[in-house]
JSON list of C-alpha atoms in Angstrom, two decimals:
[
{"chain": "A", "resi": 1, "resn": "UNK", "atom": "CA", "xyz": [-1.44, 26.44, 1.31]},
{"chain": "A", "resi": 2, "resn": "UNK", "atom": "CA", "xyz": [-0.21, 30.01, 2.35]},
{"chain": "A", "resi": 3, "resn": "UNK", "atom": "CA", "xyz": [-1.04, 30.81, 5.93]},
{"chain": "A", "resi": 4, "resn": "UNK", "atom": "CA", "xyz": [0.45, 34.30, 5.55]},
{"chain": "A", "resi": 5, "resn": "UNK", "atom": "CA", "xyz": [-2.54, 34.74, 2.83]},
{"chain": "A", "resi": 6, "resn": "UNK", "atom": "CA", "xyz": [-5.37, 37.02, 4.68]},
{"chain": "A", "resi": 7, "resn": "UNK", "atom": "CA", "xyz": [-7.81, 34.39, 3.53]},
{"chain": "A", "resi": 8, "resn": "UNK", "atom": "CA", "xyz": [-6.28, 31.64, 5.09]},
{"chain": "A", "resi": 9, "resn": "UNK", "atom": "CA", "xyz": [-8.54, 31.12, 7.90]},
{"chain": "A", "resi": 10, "resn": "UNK", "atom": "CA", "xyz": [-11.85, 31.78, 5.82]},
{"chain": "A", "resi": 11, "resn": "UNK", "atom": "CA", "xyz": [-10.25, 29.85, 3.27]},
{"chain": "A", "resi": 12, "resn": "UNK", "atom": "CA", "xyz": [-10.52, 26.18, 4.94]},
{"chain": "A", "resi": 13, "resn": "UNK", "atom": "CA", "xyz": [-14.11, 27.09, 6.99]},
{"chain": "A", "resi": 14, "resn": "UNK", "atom": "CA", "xyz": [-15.14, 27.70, 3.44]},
{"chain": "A", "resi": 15, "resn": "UNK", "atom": "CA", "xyz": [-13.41, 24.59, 2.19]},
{"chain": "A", "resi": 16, "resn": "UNK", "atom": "CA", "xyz": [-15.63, 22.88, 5.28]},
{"chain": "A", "resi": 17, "resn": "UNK", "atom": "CA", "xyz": [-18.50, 24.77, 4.16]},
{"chain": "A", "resi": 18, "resn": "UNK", "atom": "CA", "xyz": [-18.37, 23.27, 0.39]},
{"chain": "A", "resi": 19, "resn": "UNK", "atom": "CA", "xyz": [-16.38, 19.96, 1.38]},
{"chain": "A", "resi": 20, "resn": "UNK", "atom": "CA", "xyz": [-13.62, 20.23, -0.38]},
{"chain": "A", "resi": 21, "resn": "UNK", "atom": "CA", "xyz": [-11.13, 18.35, 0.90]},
{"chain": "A", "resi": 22, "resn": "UNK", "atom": "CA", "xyz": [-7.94, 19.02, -1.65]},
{"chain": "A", "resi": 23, "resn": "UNK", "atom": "CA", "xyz": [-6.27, 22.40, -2.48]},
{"chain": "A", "resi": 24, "resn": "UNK", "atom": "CA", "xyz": [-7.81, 21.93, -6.32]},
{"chain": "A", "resi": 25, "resn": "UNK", "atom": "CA", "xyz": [-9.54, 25.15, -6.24]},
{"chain": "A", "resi": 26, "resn": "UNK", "atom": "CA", "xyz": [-8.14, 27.08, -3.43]},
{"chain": "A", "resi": 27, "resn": "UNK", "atom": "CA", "xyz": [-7.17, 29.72, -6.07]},
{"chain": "A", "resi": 28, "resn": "UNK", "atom": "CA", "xyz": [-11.08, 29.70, -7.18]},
{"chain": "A", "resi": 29, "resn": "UNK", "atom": "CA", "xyz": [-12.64, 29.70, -3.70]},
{"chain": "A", "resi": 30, "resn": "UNK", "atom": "CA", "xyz": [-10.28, 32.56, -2.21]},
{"chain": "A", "resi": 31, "resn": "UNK", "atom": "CA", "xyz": [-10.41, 34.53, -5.72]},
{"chain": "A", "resi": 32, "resn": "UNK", "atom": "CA", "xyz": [-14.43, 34.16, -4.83]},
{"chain": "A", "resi": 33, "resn": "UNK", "atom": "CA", "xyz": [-13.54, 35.36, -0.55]},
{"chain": "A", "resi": 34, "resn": "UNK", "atom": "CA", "xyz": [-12.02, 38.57, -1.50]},
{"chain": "A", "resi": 35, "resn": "UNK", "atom": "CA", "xyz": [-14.99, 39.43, -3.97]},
{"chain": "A", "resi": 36, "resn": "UNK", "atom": "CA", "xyz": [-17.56, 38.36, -1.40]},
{"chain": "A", "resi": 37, "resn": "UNK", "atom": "CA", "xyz": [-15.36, 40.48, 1.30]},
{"chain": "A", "resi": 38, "resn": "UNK", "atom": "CA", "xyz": [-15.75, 43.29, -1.35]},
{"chain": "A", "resi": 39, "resn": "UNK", "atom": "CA", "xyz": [-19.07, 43.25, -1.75]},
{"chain": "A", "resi": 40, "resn": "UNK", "atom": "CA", "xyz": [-20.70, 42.79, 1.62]},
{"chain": "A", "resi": 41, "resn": "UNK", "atom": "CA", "xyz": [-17.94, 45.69, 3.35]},
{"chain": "A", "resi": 42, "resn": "UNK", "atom": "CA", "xyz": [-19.46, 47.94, 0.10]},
{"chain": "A", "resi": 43, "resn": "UNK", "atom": "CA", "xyz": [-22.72, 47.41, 1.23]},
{"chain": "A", "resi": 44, "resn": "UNK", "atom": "CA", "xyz": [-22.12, 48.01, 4.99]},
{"chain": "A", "resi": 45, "resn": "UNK", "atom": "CA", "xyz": [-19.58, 50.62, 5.19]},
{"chain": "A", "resi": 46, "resn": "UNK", "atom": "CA", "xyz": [-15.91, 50.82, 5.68]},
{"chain": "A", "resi": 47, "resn": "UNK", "atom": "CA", "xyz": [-15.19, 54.22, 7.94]},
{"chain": "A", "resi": 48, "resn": "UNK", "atom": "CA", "xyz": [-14.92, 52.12, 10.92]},
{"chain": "A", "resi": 49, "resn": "UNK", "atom": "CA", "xyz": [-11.63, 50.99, 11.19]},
{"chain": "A", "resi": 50, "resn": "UNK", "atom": "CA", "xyz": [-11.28, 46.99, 12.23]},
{"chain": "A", "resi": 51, "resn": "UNK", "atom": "CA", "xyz": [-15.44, 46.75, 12.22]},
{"chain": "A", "resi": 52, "resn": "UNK", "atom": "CA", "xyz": [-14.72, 43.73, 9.74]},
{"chain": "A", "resi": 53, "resn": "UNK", "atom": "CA", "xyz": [-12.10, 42.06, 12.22]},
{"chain": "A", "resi": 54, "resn": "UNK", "atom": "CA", "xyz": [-12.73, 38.83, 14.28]},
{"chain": "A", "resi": 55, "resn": "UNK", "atom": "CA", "xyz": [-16.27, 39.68, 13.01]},
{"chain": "A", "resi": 56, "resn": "UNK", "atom": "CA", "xyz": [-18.10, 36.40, 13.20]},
{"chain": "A", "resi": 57, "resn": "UNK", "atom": "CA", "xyz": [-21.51, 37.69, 11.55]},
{"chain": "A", "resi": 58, "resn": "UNK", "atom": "CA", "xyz": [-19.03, 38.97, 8.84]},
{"chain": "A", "resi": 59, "resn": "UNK", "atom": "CA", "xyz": [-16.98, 35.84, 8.23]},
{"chain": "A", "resi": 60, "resn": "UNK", "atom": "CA", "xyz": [-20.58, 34.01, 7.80]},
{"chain": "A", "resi": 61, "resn": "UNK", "atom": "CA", "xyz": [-21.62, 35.66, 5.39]},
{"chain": "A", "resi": 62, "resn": "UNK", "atom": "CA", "xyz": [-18.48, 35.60, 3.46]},
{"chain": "A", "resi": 63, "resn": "UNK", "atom": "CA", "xyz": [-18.95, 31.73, 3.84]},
{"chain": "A", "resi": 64, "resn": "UNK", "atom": "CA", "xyz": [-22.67, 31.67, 3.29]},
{"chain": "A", "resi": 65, "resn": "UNK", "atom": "CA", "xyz": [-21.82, 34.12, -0.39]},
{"chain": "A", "resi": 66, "resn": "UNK", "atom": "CA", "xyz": [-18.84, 32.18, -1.51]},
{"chain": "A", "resi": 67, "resn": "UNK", "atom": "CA", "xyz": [-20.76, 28.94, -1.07]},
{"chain": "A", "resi": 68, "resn": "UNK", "atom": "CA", "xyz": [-23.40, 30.43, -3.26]},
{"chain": "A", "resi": 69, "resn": "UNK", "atom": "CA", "xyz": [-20.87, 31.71, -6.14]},
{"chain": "A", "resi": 70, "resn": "UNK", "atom": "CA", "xyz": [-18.96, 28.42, -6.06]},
{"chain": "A", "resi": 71, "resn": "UNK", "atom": "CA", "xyz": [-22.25, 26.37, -6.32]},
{"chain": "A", "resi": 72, "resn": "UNK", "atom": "CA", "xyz": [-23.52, 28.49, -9.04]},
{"chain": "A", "resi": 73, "resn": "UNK", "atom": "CA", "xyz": [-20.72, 29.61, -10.76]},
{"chain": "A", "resi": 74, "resn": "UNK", "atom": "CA", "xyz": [-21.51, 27.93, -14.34]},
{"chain": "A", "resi": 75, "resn": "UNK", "atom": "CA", "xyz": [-21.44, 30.67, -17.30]},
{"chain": "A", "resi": 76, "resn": "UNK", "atom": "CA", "xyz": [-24.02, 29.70, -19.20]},
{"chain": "A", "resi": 77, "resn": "UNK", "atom": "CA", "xyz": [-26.43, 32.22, -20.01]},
{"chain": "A", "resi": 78, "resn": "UNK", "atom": "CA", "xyz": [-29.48, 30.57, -20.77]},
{"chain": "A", "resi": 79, "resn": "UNK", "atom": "CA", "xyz": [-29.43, 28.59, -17.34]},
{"chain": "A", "resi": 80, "resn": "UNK", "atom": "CA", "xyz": [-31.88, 29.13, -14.56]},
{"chain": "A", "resi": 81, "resn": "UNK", "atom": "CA", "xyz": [-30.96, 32.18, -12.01]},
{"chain": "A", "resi": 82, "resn": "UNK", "atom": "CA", "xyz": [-30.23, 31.19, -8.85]},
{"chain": "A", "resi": 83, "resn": "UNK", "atom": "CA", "xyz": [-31.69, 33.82, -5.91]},
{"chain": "A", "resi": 84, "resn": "UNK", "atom": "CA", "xyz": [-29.20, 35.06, -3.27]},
{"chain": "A", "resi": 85, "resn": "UNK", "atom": "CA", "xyz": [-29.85, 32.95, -0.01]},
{"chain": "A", "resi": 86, "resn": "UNK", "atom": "CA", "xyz": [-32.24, 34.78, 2.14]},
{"chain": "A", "resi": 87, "resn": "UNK", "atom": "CA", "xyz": [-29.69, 34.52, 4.71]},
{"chain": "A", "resi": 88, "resn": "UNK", "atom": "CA", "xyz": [-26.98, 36.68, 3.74]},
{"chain": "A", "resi": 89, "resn": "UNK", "atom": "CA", "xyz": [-29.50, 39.69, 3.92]},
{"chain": "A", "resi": 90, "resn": "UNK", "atom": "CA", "xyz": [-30.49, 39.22, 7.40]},
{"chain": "A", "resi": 91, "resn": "UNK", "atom": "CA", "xyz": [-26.47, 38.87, 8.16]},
{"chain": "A", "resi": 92, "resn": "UNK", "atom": "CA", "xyz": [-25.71, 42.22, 6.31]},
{"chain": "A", "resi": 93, "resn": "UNK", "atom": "CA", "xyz": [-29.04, 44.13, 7.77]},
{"chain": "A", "resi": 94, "resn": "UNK", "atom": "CA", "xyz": [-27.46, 42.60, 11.27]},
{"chain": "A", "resi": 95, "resn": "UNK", "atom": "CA", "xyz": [-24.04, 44.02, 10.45]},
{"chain": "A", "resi": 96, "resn": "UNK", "atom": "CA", "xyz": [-25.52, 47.33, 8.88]},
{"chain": "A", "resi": 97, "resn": "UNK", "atom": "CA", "xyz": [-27.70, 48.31, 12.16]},
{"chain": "A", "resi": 98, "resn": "UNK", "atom": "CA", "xyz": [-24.30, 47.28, 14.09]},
{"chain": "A", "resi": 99, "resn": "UNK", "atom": "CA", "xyz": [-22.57, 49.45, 11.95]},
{"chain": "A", "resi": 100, "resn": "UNK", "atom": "CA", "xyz": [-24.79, 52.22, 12.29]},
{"chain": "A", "resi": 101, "resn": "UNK", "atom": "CA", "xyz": [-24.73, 51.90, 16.24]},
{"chain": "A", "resi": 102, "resn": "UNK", "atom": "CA", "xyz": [-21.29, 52.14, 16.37]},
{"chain": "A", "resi": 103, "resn": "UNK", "atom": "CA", "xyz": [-20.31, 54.92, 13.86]},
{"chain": "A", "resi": 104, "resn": "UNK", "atom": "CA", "xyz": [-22.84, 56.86, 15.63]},
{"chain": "A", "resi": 105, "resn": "UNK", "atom": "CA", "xyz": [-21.23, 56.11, 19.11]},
{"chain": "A", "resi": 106, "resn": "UNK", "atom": "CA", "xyz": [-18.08, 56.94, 17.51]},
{"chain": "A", "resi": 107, "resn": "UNK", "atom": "CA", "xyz": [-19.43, 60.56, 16.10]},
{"chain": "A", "resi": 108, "resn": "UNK", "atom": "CA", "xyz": [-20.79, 61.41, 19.41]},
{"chain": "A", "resi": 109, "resn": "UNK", "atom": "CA", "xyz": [-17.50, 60.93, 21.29]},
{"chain": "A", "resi": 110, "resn": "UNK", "atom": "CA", "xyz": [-15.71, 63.21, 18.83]},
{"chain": "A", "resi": 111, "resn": "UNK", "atom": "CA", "xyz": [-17.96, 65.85, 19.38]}
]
């Protein structure tokens, strides 16, 4: 396991999160981080530098997506859809009203 990889320390609470207990599909599972990281920081905003860092809402719901995508991840077409945990919305509306607090703090002291 790299521990220089940016991943590294989402990598084994999502490992906890899914019980995996080998290295198997640590390629998979931190292919699937970086998308999830991708996705929710597209959906939240990224003008505010280090928002994202030591986040803890943000490294849940990382988790709480990647869990989903790994436990879902078949590519079979006619199989049943599987709904986005409620969860990971009330994370990212948490994150987006945080995010809107503080880039609007952050506008009013430049002025």
């Amino acid at each position: 396991m790299d521990e220089k990889n940016p991943t590294y320390p989402l990598l084994e609470k999502v490992k906890l999160s899914l019980r995996l207990d080998d290295d198997e599909d640590d390629t998979l599972v931190t292919s699937l981080i970086r998308a999830a990281q991708k996705d929710i920081k597209s959906q939240i905003g990224e003008q505010i530098k280090g928002f994202f860092d030591n986040n803890d809402v943000f490294d849940a719901a990382v988790i709480l997506e990647v869990t989903h995508l790994y436990n879902h991840r078949d590519a079979v077409s006619d199989q049943q859809t599987y709904e986005v945990p409620m969860a990971l919305y009330s994370l990212i509306n948490s994150m987006k009203d945080d995010y809107r607090y503080q880039l609007e703090k952050q506008n009013n002291t430049a002025e």
